[in-house]
Amino acid sequence: MAESTVRIFDIMACNVYWDFDGSPLPREQHKFLVSFYPTKGAPTPELIDSIVAYGPDGYRVEFANQRFTPDNKNGYIYDRTLDYYWYMVNLATGFLPEGEYTIEVTGKDGTVDRRSRMQRQESTDALVPAYREHRQQILDSFAPSGRQRLPEGTALTDLVCSWRTLKELAGRDAYYIYRLAEGGSAREFDTQNLTWWDNIFFQKLRGDATAGLNRDSVTVAAELKPDTTYAYFVEITDSNVQSETNICIFQPHQVFTTP
């Protein structure tokens, strides 16, 4: 198969509990995501004709072949660290019914690739109530947070960020994904331009079977800029494999400023 042929790496079709501060959107949502192997010779979006997700009872939604933004919530994101594209669409229409979901990708060369997964409700029923019950304890535990300015002399490398987990507070196993970007709010947070993120999916692929499991801190493997405001958020999931994920909990962004 030519390197310029679009090939699916993995997919997500899962529930989302949307807990971003100040968002007018409902908490119960769902999303679809499809990640691709790198394509050589042309950016992946130039090779795609259409992407469509299908589900039970005639469910159908189209991915847009455009740059994903906080406003459109539908399009592609480029990960410059691994030189690959992934597409995502967030839908504020409640949780998904259980059942099989398929994402089908058609390339401009006529090739078709598809991947399916089964969505289950059990993890949502376990993790979302536990998160709601302990939400304030979790939010109070984030460090750094509170829009604070870090103390003078704080190193701009190897910054440690920490939080309490559902394992500690509720006895629930879960996986944690950390994302950091410049900006002082969820609105300013640019998914297309992350300063650093804790890619547990890639870590799992590289052989760390428990990557992200009950993780209560990260050490940021990037040098931060001085006198700059950053925001980060920690996502809670039930798996470190995209196609095995049934629920993602998007926690509120935490903000701090470097000295």
mmCIF file of C-alpha atoms in Angstrom:
data_model
loop_
_atom_site.group_PDB
_atom_site.id
_atom_site.type_symbol
_atom_site.label_atom_id
_atom_site.label_comp_id
_atom_site.label_asym_id
_atom_site.label_seq_id
_atom_site.Cartn_x
_atom_site.Cartn_y
_atom_site.Cartn_z
ATOM 1 C CA MET A 1 0.000 0.000 0.000
ATOM 2 C CA ALA A 2 1.414 3.395 -1.001
ATOM 3 C CA GLU A 3 2.502 5.756 1.760
ATOM 4 C CA SER A 4 0.173 8.381 0.298
ATOM 5 C CA THR A 5 -2.872 6.159 0.835
ATOM 6 C CA VAL A 6 -5.025 7.148 3.817
ATOM 7 C CA ARG A 7 -4.974 4.405 6.459
ATOM 8 C CA ILE A 8 -6.836 4.411 9.771
ATOM 9 C CA PHE A 9 -4.665 3.919 12.832
ATOM 10 C CA ASP A 10 -7.511 3.781 15.372
ATOM 11 C CA ILE A 11 -10.913 5.254 16.192
ATOM 12 C CA MET A 12 -13.010 6.489 19.090
ATOM 13 C CA ALA A 13 -16.786 6.539 19.402
ATOM 14 C CA CYS A 14 -17.567 7.313 23.009
ATOM 15 C CA ASN A 15 -19.442 9.310 25.611
ATOM 16 C CA VAL A 16 -18.108 12.659 26.822
ATOM 17 C CA TYR A 17 -18.842 14.346 30.132
ATOM 18 C CA TRP A 18 -18.147 18.013 29.279
ATOM 19 C CA ASP A 19 -17.213 19.896 32.461
ATOM 20 C CA PHE A 20 -15.349 22.896 31.048
ATOM 21 C CA ASP A 21 -15.903 26.025 33.144
ATOM 22 C CA GLY A 22 -18.255 28.582 31.646
ATOM 23 C CA SER A 23 -19.425 26.382 28.809
ATOM 24 C CA PRO A 24 -23.121 26.736 27.910
ATOM 25 C CA LEU A 25 -23.123 23.245 26.427
ATOM 26 C CA PRO A 26 -24.787 20.283 28.147
ATOM 27 C CA ARG A 27 -22.594 18.013 30.232
ATOM 28 C CA GLU A 28 -23.682 14.806 28.480
ATOM 29 C CA GLN A 29 -22.207 14.594 24.994
ATOM 30 C CA HIS A 30 -20.405 12.160 22.717
ATOM 31 C CA LYS A 31 -17.605 12.272 20.180
ATOM 32 C CA PHE A 32 -16.081 10.458 17.243
ATOM 33 C CA LEU A 33 -12.382 10.450 16.479
ATOM 34 C CA VAL A 34 -10.277 8.819 13.813
ATOM 35 C CA SER A 35 -6.481 8.898 13.779
ATOM 36 C CA PHE A 36 -4.355 8.114 10.737
ATOM 37 C CA TYR A 37 -0.953 6.747 9.959
ATOM 38 C CA PRO A 38 1.354 9.492 8.635
ATOM 39 C CA THR A 39 1.065 10.075 4.893
ATOM 40 C CA LYS A 40 4.110 10.988 2.842
ATOM 41 C CA GLY A 41 4.099 13.404 -0.048
ATOM 42 C CA ALA A 42 0.896 15.227 0.888
ATOM 43 C CA PRO A 43 -0.870 16.229 4.123
ATOM 44 C CA THR A 44 -3.575 13.732 5.066
ATOM 45 C CA PRO A 45 -6.488 16.234 4.660
ATOM 46 C CA GLU A 46 -5.561 16.672 0.983
ATOM 47 C CA LEU A 47 -6.048 12.937 0.435
ATOM 48 C CA ILE A 48 -9.482 12.562 2.059
ATOM 49 C CA ASP A 49 -12.773 12.706 0.182
ATOM 50 C CA SER A 50 -15.125 11.957 3.102
ATOM 51 C CA ILE A 51 -15.330 10.596 6.650
ATOM 52 C CA VAL A 52 -18.644 9.308 7.974
ATOM 53 C CA ALA A 53 -19.593 7.680 11.283
ATOM 54 C CA TYR A 54 -22.464 5.184 11.438
ATOM 55 C CA GLY A 55 -24.291 3.669 14.384
ATOM 56 C CA PRO A 56 -27.455 1.882 15.513
ATOM 57 C CA ASP A 57 -30.925 2.883 14.285
ATOM 58 C CA GLY A 58 -29.657 4.792 11.270
ATOM 59 C CA TYR A 59 -27.243 7.025 13.183
ATOM 60 C CA ARG A 60 -25.010 8.956 10.777
ATOM 61 C CA VAL A 61 -22.703 11.949 11.161
ATOM 62 C CA GLU A 62 -20.155 13.460 8.780
ATOM 63 C CA PHE A 63 -16.732 14.766 9.716
ATOM 64 C CA ALA A 64 -15.813 18.114 8.175
ATOM 65 C CA ASN A 65 -12.557 18.331 6.237
ATOM 66 C CA GLN A 66 -11.530 21.562 7.936
ATOM 67 C CA ARG A 67 -9.274 22.674 10.770
ATOM 68 C CA PHE A 68 -10.796 21.796 14.159
ATOM 69 C CA THR A 69 -11.494 24.827 16.369
ATOM 70 C CA PRO A 70 -13.290 25.372 19.702
ATOM 71 C CA ASP A 71 -16.111 26.975 17.704
ATOM 72 C CA ASN A 72 -16.751 24.400 14.985
ATOM 73 C CA LYS A 73 -15.816 21.318 17.097
ATOM 74 C CA ASN A 74 -15.502 19.309 13.889
ATOM 75 C CA GLY A 75 -12.362 18.824 11.833
ATOM 76 C CA TYR A 76 -8.735 17.810 11.839
ATOM 77 C CA ILE A 77 -5.928 18.314 14.311
ATOM 78 C CA TYR A 78 -2.254 17.966 13.438
ATOM 79 C CA ASP A 79 0.113 16.455 15.985
ATOM 80 C CA ARG A 80 3.484 17.893 15.042
ATOM 81 C CA THR A 81 5.294 15.717 17.611
ATOM 82 C CA LEU A 82 4.358 12.511 15.750
ATOM 83 C CA ASP A 83 3.651 14.029 12.304
ATOM 84 C CA TYR A 84 0.130 12.666 11.992
ATOM 85 C CA TYR A 85 -3.439 13.929 11.677
ATOM 86 C CA TRP A 86 -6.561 12.984 13.559
ATOM 87 C CA TYR A 87 -10.129 14.095 13.005
ATOM 88 C CA MET A 88 -12.674 14.692 15.747
ATOM 89 C CA VAL A 89 -16.289 15.772 15.994
ATOM 90 C CA ASN A 90 -17.894 16.686 19.335
ATOM 91 C CA LEU A 91 -21.686 16.417 19.488
ATOM 92 C CA ALA A 92 -23.704 18.038 22.270
ATOM 93 C CA THR A 93 -26.648 15.670 21.871
ATOM 94 C CA GLY A 94 -26.277 13.345 24.842
ATOM 95 C CA PHE A 95 -24.548 10.049 25.469
ATOM 96 C CA LEU A 96 -24.409 7.348 22.798
ATOM 97 C CA PRO A 97 -26.772 4.380 22.914
ATOM 98 C CA GLU A 98 -24.941 1.116 23.350
ATOM 99 C CA GLY A 99 -24.085 -0.699 20.164
ATOM 100 C CA GLU A 100 -21.680 -0.925 17.260
ATOM 101 C CA TYR A 101 -20.285 2.233 15.658
ATOM 102 C CA THR A 102 -18.286 2.387 12.435
ATOM 103 C CA ILE A 103 -16.138 5.142 10.963
ATOM 104 C CA GLU A 104 -15.662 4.944 7.198
ATOM 105 C CA VAL A 105 -13.001 6.936 5.360
ATOM 106 C CA THR A 106 -12.987 7.391 1.593
ATOM 107 C CA GLY A 107 -9.830 8.679 -0.049
ATOM 108 C CA LYS A 108 -9.661 10.822 -3.144
ATOM 109 C CA ASP A 109 -8.008 7.851 -4.857
ATOM 110 C CA GLY A 110 -11.182 5.815 -4.280
ATOM 111 C CA THR A 111 -9.826 3.631 -1.483
ATOM 112 C CA VAL A 112 -12.143 2.955 1.460
ATOM 113 C CA ASP A 113 -11.028 2.103 4.980
ATOM 114 C CA ARG A 114 -13.343 1.480 7.917
ATOM 115 C CA ARG A 115 -13.089 0.534 11.565
ATOM 116 C CA SER A 116 -15.793 -0.457 14.077
ATOM 117 C CA ARG A 117 -16.120 -0.690 17.851
ATOM 118 C CA MET A 118 -18.770 -1.557 20.442
ATOM 119 C CA GLN A 119 -19.864 1.232 22.795
ATOM 120 C CA ARG A 120 -20.785 0.112 26.333
ATOM 121 C CA GLN A 121 -22.449 2.136 29.100
ATOM 122 C CA GLU A 122 -20.918 0.405 32.142
ATOM 123 C CA SER A 123 -17.870 2.685 32.468
ATOM 124 C CA THR A 124 -19.987 5.821 32.134
ATOM 125 C CA ASP A 125 -22.313 4.599 34.866
ATOM 126 C CA ALA A 126 -19.331 3.959 37.145
ATOM 127 C CA LEU A 127 -17.024 6.919 36.509
ATOM 128 C CA VAL A 128 -19.373 9.864 35.939
ATOM 129 C CA PRO A 129 -21.266 9.568 39.265
ATOM 130 C CA ALA A 130 -17.949 9.064 41.094
ATOM 131 C CA TYR A 131 -16.553 12.184 39.439
ATOM 132 C CA ARG A 132 -19.647 14.244 40.242
ATOM 133 C CA GLU A 133 -19.550 13.166 43.883
ATOM 134 C CA HIS A 134 -15.885 14.056 44.348
ATOM 135 C CA ARG A 135 -15.613 16.898 41.827
ATOM 136 C CA GLN A 136 -14.832 19.660 44.311
ATOM 137 C CA GLN A 137 -12.193 17.579 46.085
ATOM 138 C CA ILE A 138 -10.517 16.922 42.755
ATOM 139 C CA LEU A 139 -10.631 20.566 41.678
ATOM 140 C CA ASP A 140 -9.221 21.696 45.016
ATOM 141 C CA SER A 141 -6.322 19.279 44.615
ATOM 142 C CA PHE A 142 -4.920 20.539 41.307
ATOM 143 C CA ALA A 143 -1.464 22.081 41.604
ATOM 144 C CA PRO A 144 -0.544 24.482 40.205
ATOM 145 C CA SER A 145 -3.966 26.094 39.785
ATOM 146 C CA GLY A 146 -6.049 29.042 40.920
ATOM 147 C CA ARG A 147 -4.636 31.375 38.281
ATOM 148 C CA GLN A 148 -1.614 31.762 40.520
ATOM 149 C CA ARG A 149 1.746 33.120 39.494
ATOM 150 C CA LEU A 150 4.419 30.560 40.242
ATOM 151 C CA PRO A 151 6.976 31.690 42.856
ATOM 152 C CA GLU A 152 10.066 33.505 41.652
ATOM 153 C CA GLY A 153 12.845 31.022 41.043
ATOM 154 C CA THR A 154 10.527 28.222 39.916
ATOM 155 C CA ALA A 155 12.311 26.226 37.232
ATOM 156 C CA LEU A 156 10.820 26.439 33.743
ATOM 157 C CA THR A 157 11.767 22.827 33.033
ATOM 158 C CA ASP A 158 10.345 19.653 34.562
ATOM 159 C CA LEU A 159 7.318 21.381 36.100
ATOM 160 C CA VAL A 160 5.268 18.908 38.148
ATOM 161 C CA CYS A 161 1.466 19.112 37.983
ATOM 162 C CA SER A 162 -0.611 16.942 40.303
ATOM 163 C CA TRP A 163 -4.192 16.070 41.289
ATOM 164 C CA ARG A 164 -6.236 13.506 43.225
ATOM 165 C CA THR A 165 -7.653 10.508 41.395
ATOM 166 C CA LEU A 166 -10.929 8.614 41.432
ATOM 167 C CA LYS A 167 -8.969 5.607 42.637
ATOM 168 C CA GLU A 168 -7.998 7.489 45.799
ATOM 169 C CA LEU A 169 -11.370 9.143 46.345
ATOM 170 C CA ALA A 170 -13.841 6.531 45.120
ATOM 171 C CA GLY A 171 -11.941 3.311 44.507
ATOM 172 C CA ARG A 172 -12.469 3.584 40.740
ATOM 173 C CA ASP A 173 -9.690 2.749 38.309
ATOM 174 C CA ALA A 174 -9.326 5.255 35.473
ATOM 175 C CA TYR A 175 -6.759 6.620 33.033
ATOM 176 C CA TYR A 176 -5.566 10.239 32.932
ATOM 177 C CA ILE A 177 -4.429 12.347 29.968
ATOM 178 C CA TYR A 178 -2.789 15.757 30.531
ATOM 179 C CA ARG A 179 -2.682 18.567 27.938
ATOM 180 C CA LEU A 180 -0.915 21.934 28.335
ATOM 181 C CA ALA A 181 -1.039 25.004 26.093
ATOM 182 C CA GLU A 182 -0.501 28.755 26.302
ATOM 183 C CA GLY A 183 -3.567 30.780 27.260
ATOM 184 C CA GLY A 184 -5.629 31.786 30.229
ATOM 185 C CA SER A 185 -8.920 29.997 29.600
ATOM 186 C CA ALA A 186 -10.652 27.152 27.823
ATOM 187 C CA ARG A 187 -11.435 29.541 24.978
ATOM 188 C CA GLU A 188 -7.751 30.421 24.536
ATOM 189 C CA PHE A 189 -6.604 26.797 24.794
ATOM 190 C CA ASP A 190 -5.345 25.791 21.334
ATOM 191 C CA THR A 191 -5.538 22.044 20.758
ATOM 192 C CA GLN A 192 -3.641 22.602 17.508
ATOM 193 C CA ASN A 193 -0.668 24.087 19.347
ATOM 194 C CA LEU A 194 -0.047 22.133 22.532
ATOM 195 C CA THR A 195 3.029 22.936 24.575
ATOM 196 C CA TRP A 196 3.070 19.330 25.789
ATOM 197 C CA TRP A 197 0.724 16.439 26.380
ATOM 198 C CA ASP A 198 0.876 13.076 28.074
ATOM 199 C CA ASN A 199 0.061 10.759 25.172
ATOM 200 C CA ILE A 200 -0.938 7.591 27.001
ATOM 201 C CA PHE A 201 -2.167 6.003 23.754
ATOM 202 C CA PHE A 202 1.320 6.214 22.262
ATOM 203 C CA GLN A 203 2.872 5.071 25.533
ATOM 204 C CA LYS A 204 0.620 1.998 25.472
ATOM 205 C CA LEU A 205 1.647 1.317 21.884
ATOM 206 C CA ARG A 206 5.293 1.509 22.946
ATOM 207 C CA GLY A 207 4.771 -1.221 25.524
ATOM 208 C CA ASP A 208 3.580 0.490 28.719
ATOM 209 C CA ALA A 209 0.452 -1.577 29.341
ATOM 210 C CA THR A 210 -0.739 0.589 32.256
ATOM 211 C CA ALA A 211 0.107 4.010 30.782
ATOM 212 C CA GLY A 212 -2.032 6.660 32.485
ATOM 213 C CA LEU A 213 -3.678 4.262 34.928
ATOM 214 C CA ASN A 214 -4.568 6.120 38.138
ATOM 215 C CA ARG A 215 -1.904 8.704 37.263
ATOM 216 C CA ASP A 216 -1.954 11.535 39.806
ATOM 217 C CA SER A 217 0.836 13.725 38.430
ATOM 218 C CA VAL A 218 2.986 14.457 35.395
ATOM 219 C CA THR A 219 6.353 16.093 34.864
ATOM 220 C CA VAL A 220 6.059 18.435 31.883
ATOM 221 C CA ALA A 221 8.718 17.397 29.375
ATOM 222 C CA ALA A 222 8.962 20.818 27.734
ATOM 223 C CA GLU A 223 10.628 24.075 28.657
ATOM 224 C CA LEU A 224 8.092 26.774 29.505
ATOM 225 C CA LYS A 225 8.387 30.428 28.565
ATOM 226 C CA PRO A 226 8.982 33.034 31.289
ATOM 227 C CA ASP A 227 6.165 35.404 32.272
ATOM 228 C CA THR A 228 3.620 33.405 30.286
ATOM 229 C CA THR A 229 0.145 32.195 31.192
ATOM 230 C CA TYR A 230 -0.620 28.527 30.586
ATOM 231 C CA ALA A 231 -3.752 26.423 30.858
ATOM 232 C CA TYR A 232 -3.963 22.675 31.232
ATOM 233 C CA PHE A 233 -6.733 20.165 31.593
ATOM 234 C CA VAL A 234 -6.754 16.549 32.658
ATOM 235 C CA GLU A 235 -9.058 14.130 30.863
ATOM 236 C CA ILE A 236 -10.303 11.018 32.659
ATOM 237 C CA THR A 237 -10.976 7.940 30.524
ATOM 238 C CA ASP A 238 -11.681 4.262 31.013
ATOM 239 C CA SER A 239 -8.938 3.044 28.660
ATOM 240 C CA ASN A 240 -5.550 3.894 27.175
ATOM 241 C CA VAL A 241 -6.573 2.472 23.793
ATOM 242 C CA GLN A 242 -8.667 4.717 21.559
ATOM 243 C CA SER A 243 -10.957 1.993 20.242
ATOM 244 C CA GLU A 244 -11.593 0.634 23.755
ATOM 245 C CA THR A 245 -12.644 3.978 25.256
ATOM 246 C CA ASN A 246 -16.289 4.321 26.316
ATOM 247 C CA ILE A 247 -16.188 7.575 28.346
ATOM 248 C CA CYS A 248 -14.056 10.714 28.468
ATOM 249 C CA ILE A 249 -14.475 13.223 31.300
ATOM 250 C CA PHE A 250 -13.185 16.684 30.379
ATOM 251 C CA GLN A 251 -12.300 18.425 33.639
ATOM 252 C CA PRO A 252 -12.107 22.222 34.032
ATOM 253 C CA HIS A 253 -8.939 23.949 32.840
ATOM 254 C CA GLN A 254 -6.351 24.953 35.415
ATOM 255 C CA VAL A 255 -4.401 28.179 34.854
ATOM 256 C CA PHE A 256 -1.035 29.438 36.089
ATOM 257 C CA THR A 257 1.580 32.006 35.071
ATOM 258 C CA THR A 258 5.315 31.411 34.993
ATOM 259 C CA PRO A 259 7.697 33.831 36.753
#
